[in-house]
PDB file of C-alpha atoms in Angstrom:
ATOM      1  CA  PRO A  25     129.850  67.327 110.639  1.00 45.00           C
ATOM      2  CA  LEU A  26     129.263  64.382 108.311  1.00 48.00           C
ATOM      3  CA  ARG A  27     132.262  63.001 106.458  1.00 51.00           C
ATOM      4  CA  GLY A  28     132.969  60.492 103.760  1.00 51.00           C
ATOM      5  CA  ALA A  29     130.066  59.032 101.789  1.00 51.00           C
ATOM      6  CA  ALA A  30     127.533  60.254 104.367  1.00 51.00           C
ATOM      7  CA  ALA A  31     128.437  63.862 103.578  1.00 52.00           C
ATOM      8  CA  GLN A  32     127.323  63.379  99.977  1.00 54.00           C
ATOM      9  CA  GLN A  33     123.796  62.235 100.868  1.00 59.00           C
ATOM     10  CA  PRO A  34     120.906  64.702 101.099  1.00 61.00           C
ATOM     11  CA  ARG A  35     119.376  65.124 104.528  1.00 63.00           C
ATOM     12  CA  THR A  36     115.883  66.296 105.503  1.00 67.00           C
ATOM     13  CA  VAL A  37     115.471  68.286 108.693  1.00 65.00           C
ATOM     14  CA  SER A  38     112.455  69.921 110.320  1.00 71.00           C
ATOM     15  CA  VAL A  39     112.602  73.716 110.480  1.00 69.00           C
ATOM     16  CA  ALA A  40     110.358  76.326 112.054  1.00 74.00           C
ATOM     17  CA  PRO A  41     109.436  79.713 110.521  1.00 70.00           C
ATOM     18  CA  GLY A  42     111.078  82.651 112.244  1.00 70.00           C
ATOM     19  CA  GLU A  43     114.115  80.671 113.374  1.00 74.00           C
ATOM     20  CA  THR A  44     117.701  80.964 112.124  1.00 72.00           C
ATOM     21  CA  TYR A  45     119.801  77.852 111.560  1.00 68.00           C
ATOM     22  CA  ARG A  46     123.614  77.658 111.298  1.00 68.00           C
ATOM     23  CA  TRP A  47     125.618  75.191 109.272  1.00 63.00           C
ATOM     24  CA  THR A  48     129.272  74.648 110.266  1.00 62.00           C
ATOM     25  CA  ILE A  49     131.681  73.769 107.464  1.00 58.00           C
ATOM     26  CA  PRO A  50     135.212  72.749 108.659  1.00 58.00           C
ATOM     27  CA  MET A  51     138.048  74.244 106.635  1.00 53.00           C
ATOM     28  CA  THR A  52     140.746  71.775 107.645  1.00 53.00           C
ATOM     29  CA  ALA A  53     141.451  68.740 105.506  1.00 50.00           C
ATOM     30  CA  PRO A  54     139.998  65.495 106.918  1.00 50.00           C
ATOM     31  CA  ALA A  55     141.307  62.023 106.332  1.00 52.00           C
ATOM     32  CA  ASP A  56     139.220  61.857 103.197  1.00 51.00           C
ATOM     33  CA  PRO A  57     140.819  64.438 100.836  1.00 50.00           C
ATOM     34  CA  GLY A  58     138.624  66.536  98.638  1.00 48.00           C
ATOM     35  CA  LEU A  59     135.665  66.859 101.009  1.00 46.00           C
ATOM     36  CA  TYR A  60     136.696  70.309 102.217  1.00 43.00           C
ATOM     37  CA  HIS A  61     138.340  73.176 100.398  1.00 45.00           C
ATOM     38  CA  THR A  62     141.780  73.692 101.917  1.00 42.00           C
ATOM     39  CA  GLN A  63     143.052  76.423  99.605  1.00 44.00           C
ATOM     40  CA  TRP A  64     141.183  79.340 101.165  1.00 44.00           C
ATOM     41  CA  ALA A  65     143.410  82.144 102.439  1.00 47.00           C
ATOM     42  CA  VAL A  66     143.238  85.820 103.342  1.00 45.00           C
ATOM     43  CA  SER A  67     145.806  88.401 102.243  1.00 50.00           C
ATOM     44  CA  HIS A  68     146.427  91.556 104.291  1.00 51.00           C
ATOM     45  CA  ASN A  69     149.352  93.905 103.565  1.00 58.00           C
ATOM     46  CA  GLY A  70     151.188  91.120 101.790  1.00 57.00           C
ATOM     47  CA  ALA A  71     150.849  88.633 104.643  1.00 57.00           C
ATOM     48  CA  ILE A  72     149.006  85.397 103.853  1.00 53.00           C
ATOM     49  CA  PHE A  73     146.777  83.925 106.524  1.00 51.00           C
ATOM     50  CA  GLY A  74     145.561  80.344 106.377  1.00 55.00           C
ATOM     51  CA  PRO A  75     141.899  79.304 106.246  1.00 54.00           C
ATOM     52  CA  PRO A  76     139.792  79.583 109.381  1.00 56.00           C
ATOM     53  CA  ALA A  77     139.011  76.530 111.411  1.00 58.00           C
ATOM     54  CA  ALA A  78     135.404  76.657 110.258  1.00 61.00           C
ATOM     55  CA  MET A  79     133.031  78.677 108.119  1.00 59.00           C
ATOM     56  CA  TYR A  80     129.479  79.384 109.225  1.00 62.00           C
ATOM     57  CA  ILE A  81     126.399  79.769 107.020  1.00 65.00           C
ATOM     58  CA  ASP A  82     123.266  81.231 108.596  1.00 66.00           C
ATOM     59  CA  VAL A  83     119.918  80.485 106.983  1.00 67.00           C
ATOM     60  CA  SER A  84     116.699  82.164 108.111  1.00 70.00           C
ATOM     61  CA  VAL A  85     113.424  80.342 107.618  1.00 68.00           C
ATOM     62  CA  VAL A  86     110.575  82.573 106.465  1.00 71.00           C
ATOM     63  CA  ALA A  87     106.963  81.584 106.999  1.00 72.00           C
ATOM     64  CA  PRO A  88     104.941  81.191 103.783  1.00 74.00           C
ATOM     65  CA  PRO A  89     102.341  83.897 103.153  1.00 76.00           C
ATOM     66  CA  VAL A  90      98.891  83.268 104.503  1.00 81.00           C
ATOM     67  CA  LEU A  91      96.466  82.905 101.592  1.00 82.00           C
ATOM     68  CA  GLN A  92      93.407  85.092 101.907  1.00 84.00           C
ATOM     69  CA  ALA A  93      90.067  83.425 101.268  1.00 89.00           C
ATOM     70  CA  TRP A  94      87.431  84.729  98.863  1.00 89.00           C
ATOM     71  CA  THR A  95      84.202  85.655 100.615  1.00 88.00           C
ATOM     72  CA  LEU A  96      80.793  86.414  99.152  1.00 88.00           C
ATOM     73  CA  ALA A  97      80.321  90.195  99.060  1.00 84.00           C
ATOM     74  CA  SER A  98      76.850  90.382  97.488  1.00 86.00           C
ATOM     75  CA  THR A  99      74.532  88.674  95.034  1.00 87.00           C
ATOM     76  CA  THR A 100      72.625  89.878  91.986  1.00 84.00           C
ATOM     77  CA  PRO A 101      69.998  87.209  91.231  1.00 81.00           C
ATOM     78  CA  ASP A 102      69.084  86.557  87.585  1.00 85.00           C
ATOM     79  CA  LEU A 103      72.149  88.449  86.319  1.00 93.00           C
ATOM     80  CA  THR A 104      75.423  87.376  84.750  1.00 94.00           C
ATOM     81  CA  LEU A 105      78.339  89.688  85.531  1.00 96.00           C
ATOM     82  CA  TRP A 106      80.944  89.624  82.765  1.00 96.00           C
ATOM     83  CA  ASP A 107      83.625  92.217  83.488  1.00 97.00           C
ATOM     84  CA  VAL A 108      85.012  94.347  86.322  1.00 97.00           C
ATOM     85  CA  ASP A 109      87.442  97.270  86.528  1.00 96.00           C
ATOM     86  CA  ILE A 110      89.126  98.381  89.759  1.00 94.00           C
ATOM     87  CA  LEU A 111      89.377 102.144  90.183  1.00 90.00           C
ATOM     88  CA  PRO A 112      91.331 104.498  92.473  1.00 83.00           C
ATOM     89  CA  GLU A 113      90.156 105.320  95.991  1.00 81.00           C
ATOM     90  CA  ASN A 114      88.630 101.887  96.625  1.00 86.00           C
ATOM     91  CA  HIS A 115      86.035 102.129  93.857  1.00 90.00           C
ATOM     92  CA  ALA A 116      85.146  99.700  91.074  1.00 95.00           C
ATOM     93  CA  LYS A 117      82.666  99.115  88.274  1.00 97.00           C
ATOM     94  CA  ILE A 118      81.159  95.782  87.277  1.00 97.00           C
ATOM     95  CA  ALA A 119      78.870  95.089  84.316  1.00 97.00           C
ATOM     96  CA  GLY A 120      76.656  92.355  82.970  1.00 97.00           C
ATOM     97  CA  GLY A 121      72.993  91.642  82.419  1.00 96.00           C
ATOM     98  CA  TRP A 122      70.694  88.916  81.269  1.00 92.00           C
ATOM     99  CA  CYS A 123      69.410  87.346  78.073  1.00 86.00           C
ATOM    100  CA  CYS A 124      66.762  87.217  76.778  1.00 83.00           C
ATOM    101  CA  SER A 125      63.128  87.848  77.711  1.00 80.00           C
ATOM    102  CA  PRO A 126      63.468  90.498  78.860  1.00 88.00           C
ATOM    103  CA  TRP A 127      66.933  91.772  78.027  1.00 92.00           C
ATOM    104  CA  VAL A 128      68.668  93.294  81.052  1.00 94.00           C
ATOM    105  CA  SER A 129      71.626  95.700  81.037  1.00 96.00           C
ATOM    106  CA  SER A 130      73.376  96.129  84.394  1.00 96.00           C
ATOM    107  CA  ILE A 131      76.163  98.268  85.842  1.00 97.00           C
ATOM    108  CA  PHE A 132      77.128  98.326  89.520  1.00 96.00           C
ATOM    109  CA  ASP A 133      79.494 100.653  91.373  1.00 95.00           C
ATOM    110  CA  TRP A 134      81.541  99.668  94.428  1.00 93.00           C
ATOM    111  CA  ASP A 135      81.681 102.605  96.843  1.00 89.00           C
ATOM    112  CA  GLY A 136      84.105 100.994  99.279  1.00 88.00           C
ATOM    113  CA  VAL A 137      81.320  99.400 101.313  1.00 89.00           C
ATOM    114  CA  GLN A 138      78.780  97.848  98.962  1.00 90.00           C
ATOM    115  CA  TRP A 139      77.774  97.437  95.319  1.00 93.00           C
ATOM    116  CA  GLN A 140      75.153  99.926  94.143  1.00 93.00           C
ATOM    117  CA  PRO A 141      73.244  99.818  90.809  1.00 94.00           C
ATOM    118  CA  VAL A 142      74.124 102.557  88.336  1.00 95.00           C
ATOM    119  CA  ALA A 143      71.436 104.161  86.187  1.00 94.00           C
ATOM    120  CA  HIS A 144      72.351 104.134  82.483  1.00 95.00           C
ATOM    121  CA  THR A 145      70.869 104.159  78.997  1.00 94.00           C
ATOM    122  CA  GLY A 146      71.792 100.597  78.018  1.00 94.00           C
ATOM    123  CA  GLU A 147      69.199  98.053  76.871  1.00 95.00           C
ATOM    124  CA  TYR A 148      71.156  94.840  76.293  1.00 95.00           C
ATOM    125  CA  GLN A 149      73.522  92.668  78.277  1.00 95.00           C
ATOM    126  CA  LEU A 150      76.948  94.275  78.777  1.00 97.00           C
ATOM    127  CA  LEU A 151      79.942  92.005  78.135  1.00 97.00           C
ATOM    128  CA  THR A 152      82.953  94.274  78.649  1.00 98.00           C
ATOM    129  CA  LEU A 153      83.996  97.558  80.204  1.00 98.00           C
ATOM    130  CA  ASP A 154      87.085  99.714  80.592  1.00 98.00           C
ATOM    131  CA  MET A 155      87.229 102.872  82.717  1.00 97.00           C
ATOM    132  CA  VAL A 156      89.767 105.541  81.789  1.00 96.00           C
ATOM    133  CA  SER A 157      89.312 107.331  85.125  1.00 94.00           C
ATOM    134  CA  ALA A 158      87.141 107.117  88.223  1.00 91.00           C
ATOM    135  CA  THR A 159      84.382 109.039  86.435  1.00 92.00           C
ATOM    136  CA  GLU A 160      84.748 108.163  82.740  1.00 96.00           C
ATOM    137  CA  GLY A 161      84.747 104.933  80.799  1.00 97.00           C
ATOM    138  CA  TRP A 162      83.123 102.710  78.184  1.00 98.00           C
ATOM    139  CA  PHE A 163      80.710  99.770  78.449  1.00 98.00           C
ATOM    140  CA  ALA A 164      79.812  97.472  75.559  1.00 98.00           C
ATOM    141  CA  GLY A 165      77.854  94.311  74.863  1.00 96.00           C
ATOM    142  CA  GLN A 166      75.214  92.569  72.810  1.00 94.00           C
ATOM    143  CA  PHE A 167      73.753  93.919  69.551  1.00 93.00           C
ATOM    144  CA  GLY A 168      76.463  96.560  69.363  1.00 95.00           C
ATOM    145  CA  GLU A 169      75.566  98.097  72.713  1.00 96.00           C
ATOM    146  CA  LEU A 170      78.204 100.781  73.347  1.00 98.00           C
ATOM    147  CA  LEU A 171      77.890 103.278  76.185  1.00 98.00           C
ATOM    148  CA  HIS A 172      80.079 106.241  77.031  1.00 98.00           C
ATOM    149  CA  TYR A 173      79.865 106.804  80.803  1.00 97.00           C
ATOM    150  CA  ASN A 174      80.973 110.204  82.088  1.00 96.00           C
ATOM    151  CA  ASN A 175      80.328 111.833  85.482  1.00 93.00           C
ATOM    152  CA  GLY A 176      77.339 109.659  86.290  1.00 91.00           C
ATOM    153  CA  ALA A 177      75.634 109.974  82.888  1.00 95.00           C
ATOM    154  CA  SER A 178      75.770 107.564  79.921  1.00 96.00           C
ATOM    155  CA  GLU A 179      75.318 108.082  76.190  1.00 96.00           C
ATOM    156  CA  ARG A 180      74.681 105.374  73.603  1.00 96.00           C
ATOM    157  CA  VAL A 181      76.938 105.287  70.537  1.00 97.00           C
ATOM    158  CA  ASN A 182      76.063 103.419  67.319  1.00 96.00           C
ATOM    159  CA  VAL A 183      78.964 101.907  65.397  1.00 96.00           C
ATOM    160  CA  THR A 184      78.096  98.213  64.810  1.00 95.00           C
ATOM    161  CA  SER A 185      75.199  95.771  65.170  1.00 93.00           C
ATOM    162  CA  ARG A 186      77.425  92.876  66.224  1.00 94.00           C
ATOM    163  CA  ASP A 187      78.128  91.927  69.835  1.00 95.00           C
ATOM    164  CA  ILE A 188      81.064  93.888  71.235  1.00 97.00           C
ATOM    165  CA  GLN A 189      82.996  91.288  73.206  1.00 96.00           C
ATOM    166  CA  GLU A 190      86.170  93.125  74.250  1.00 97.00           C
ATOM    167  CA  LEU A 191      87.240  96.688  75.068  1.00 97.00           C
ATOM    168  CA  ASP A 192      90.646  98.136  75.866  1.00 98.00           C
ATOM    169  CA  MET A 193      90.982 101.897  76.265  1.00 98.00           C
ATOM    170  CA  LEU A 194      94.467 103.357  76.103  1.00 97.00           C
ATOM    171  CA  SER A 195      93.234 106.751  77.283  1.00 97.00           C
ATOM    172  CA  ALA A 196      90.174 108.953  77.116  1.00 96.00           C
ATOM    173  CA  GLN A 197      91.238 109.798  73.544  1.00 97.00           C
ATOM    174  CA  GLU A 198      92.008 106.332  72.128  1.00 97.00           C
ATOM    175  CA  GLY A 199      90.794 102.773  72.478  1.00 98.00           C
ATOM    176  CA  TRP A 200      89.967  99.528  70.707  1.00 98.00           C
ATOM    177  CA  ALA A 201      87.073  97.075  70.701  1.00 98.00           C
ATOM    178  CA  ALA A 202      86.388  93.744  69.012  1.00 97.00           C
ATOM    179  CA  THR A 203      83.132  92.032  68.081  1.00 96.00           C
ATOM    180  CA  SER A 204      81.857  88.474  68.222  1.00 91.00           C
ATOM    181  CA  ASN A 205      78.932  86.569  66.697  1.00 83.00           C
ATOM    182  CA  GLY A 206      76.913  85.747  69.770  1.00 75.00           C
ATOM    183  CA  SER A 207      73.415  87.163  69.803  1.00 65.00           C
ATOM    184  CA  ARG A 208      72.837  87.328  66.060  1.00 70.00           C
ATOM    185  CA  ASN A 209      73.493  84.677  63.470  1.00 68.00           C
ATOM    186  CA  PHE A 210      75.455  86.580  60.830  1.00 74.00           C
ATOM    187  CA  THR A 211      76.058  84.515  57.710  1.00 77.00           C
ATOM    188  CA  ASP A 212      78.979  86.529  56.306  1.00 84.00           C
ATOM    189  CA  GLY A 213      81.551  84.914  58.641  1.00 84.00           C
ATOM    190  CA  LEU A 214      83.049  88.308  59.442  1.00 90.00           C
ATOM    191  CA  ASN A 215      83.778  90.282  62.595  1.00 94.00           C
ATOM    192  CA  GLU A 216      84.999  93.780  63.218  1.00 96.00           C
ATOM    193  CA  ILE A 217      87.829  95.507  65.033  1.00 97.00           C
ATOM    194  CA  LEU A 218      86.750  98.967  66.177  1.00 98.00           C
ATOM    195  CA  HIS A 219      89.001 101.943  66.848  1.00 98.00           C
ATOM    196  CA  PHE A 220      88.213 105.034  68.907  1.00 98.00           C
ATOM    197  CA  THR A 221      90.218 108.087  67.900  1.00 97.00           C
ATOM    198  CA  ASN A 222      89.561 111.769  67.212  1.00 95.00           C
ATOM    199  CA  GLY A 223      86.463 111.552  69.399  1.00 96.00           C
ATOM    200  CA  ALA A 224      84.663 108.865  67.377  1.00 97.00           C
ATOM    201  CA  TRP A 225      84.397 105.079  66.984  1.00 98.00           C
ATOM    202  CA  GLN A 226      84.792 103.544  63.543  1.00 97.00           C
ATOM    203  CA  VAL A 227      85.358 100.106  62.009  1.00 97.00           C
ATOM    204  CA  HIS A 228      89.119  99.815  61.545  1.00 97.00           C
ATOM    205  CA  SER A 229      89.325  96.259  60.166  1.00 96.00           C
ATOM    206  CA  THR A 230      87.018  93.417  59.134  1.00 94.00           C
ATOM    207  CA  VAL A 231      88.303  89.890  59.741  1.00 93.00           C
ATOM    208  CA  THR A 232      87.000  86.475  58.688  1.00 92.00           C
ATOM    209  CA  SER A 233      86.452  85.003  62.142  1.00 89.00           C
ATOM    210  CA  PRO A 234      83.610  83.805  64.386  1.00 89.00           C
ATOM    211  CA  GLY A 235      84.682  86.523  66.782  1.00 91.00           C
ATOM    212  CA  PHE A 236      87.195  87.663  69.358  1.00 94.00           C
ATOM    213  CA  GLY A 237      87.534  86.716  73.010  1.00 92.00           C
ATOM    214  CA  ALA A 238      90.629  88.592  74.171  1.00 95.00           C
ATOM    215  CA  LEU A 239      92.078  92.039  73.504  1.00 97.00           C
ATOM    216  CA  GLN A 240      95.069  93.762  75.082  1.00 97.00           C
ATOM    217  CA  MET A 241      96.875  96.824  73.800  1.00 97.00           C
ATOM    218  CA  VAL A 242     100.532  97.179  74.779  1.00 96.00           C
ATOM    219  CA  SER A 243     100.692 100.739  73.484  1.00 96.00           C
ATOM    220  CA  ALA A 244      99.071 102.930  70.858  1.00 95.00           C
ATOM    221  CA  SER A 245     101.115 101.144  68.191  1.00 96.00           C
ATOM    222  CA  ASP A 246     101.172  97.553  69.504  1.00 97.00           C
ATOM    223  CA  GLY A 247      98.436  95.167  70.596  1.00 98.00           C
ATOM    224  CA  TRP A 248      97.090  91.603  70.538  1.00 98.00           C
ATOM    225  CA  LEU A 249      93.770  89.951  69.728  1.00 97.00           C
ATOM    226  CA  GLY A 250      92.718  86.364  70.333  1.00 96.00           C
ATOM    227  CA  ALA A 251      90.006  84.925  68.078  1.00 94.00           C
ATOM    228  CA  ALA A 252      87.421  82.186  68.641  1.00 90.00           C
ATOM    229  CA  ASP A 253      88.919  80.099  65.813  1.00 91.00           C
ATOM    230  CA  GLY A 254      92.339  79.944  67.495  1.00 93.00           C
ATOM    231  CA  LYS A 255      93.946  82.714  65.470  1.00 95.00           C
ATOM    232  CA  ILE A 256      96.067  85.399  67.143  1.00 96.00           C
ATOM    233  CA  TYR A 257      96.283  88.860  65.598  1.00 97.00           C
ATOM    234  CA  ARG A 258      98.869  91.538  66.299  1.00 97.00           C
ATOM    235  CA  TYR A 259      98.572  95.264  65.676  1.00 98.00           C
ATOM    236  CA  GLN A 260     101.704  96.911  64.285  1.00 96.00           C
ATOM    237  CA  ASN A 261     102.397  99.690  61.761  1.00 91.00           C
ATOM    238  CA  GLY A 262      98.721 100.656  61.709  1.00 94.00           C
ATOM    239  CA  ASN A 263      97.407  97.220  60.702  1.00 95.00           C
ATOM    240  CA  TRP A 264      96.098  94.061  62.354  1.00 96.00           C
TER     241      TRP A 264
END
């Protein structure tokens, strides 16, 4: 063991993962008082035993986790893929498209082996999606494109003409969406927060903002929105 001033200096040693190393700390007082704790004792049935000759500390060295590399799974030329949702049983949905001549609306399904295109009724580029189950969910995008996908079929819903940038579904019965001025040059400086409840989408709030880029609901009564002008909105007590 090191003593005196040397004991106070940090030391660097080489260690190997999977090995256990033991440090020995003497309990008896050396010539230099104060380096070791000499007041340790053990009491048993009223009898006091002095400190042991040494205390041992075992330290196990654990190997750092091996980082897994990203590998290219597939390509979809001439498409931009904007959002993905991982589903149970090794399935997933991914959505995107292309602007602008022609407009392309794209949805792909991961079946555990490969990505397969999904037939749907969309016309414009999809910017966001949120599945509420393996078979039901919502897709949204440019020019107010809003699709309800259920058991392999999709239905278009009209609620706004602005780009729908973000979706967050709390359940099959409730969800939120937020718009952004992207494809159309609206001059009113407004954007909309949409609410799905009682089986229908409607405009819940209109906000002076160039649009929204982030939406996350904590619960049915609490949520957050991030706007393109740096503003942050919170949903509480029924209002944003």
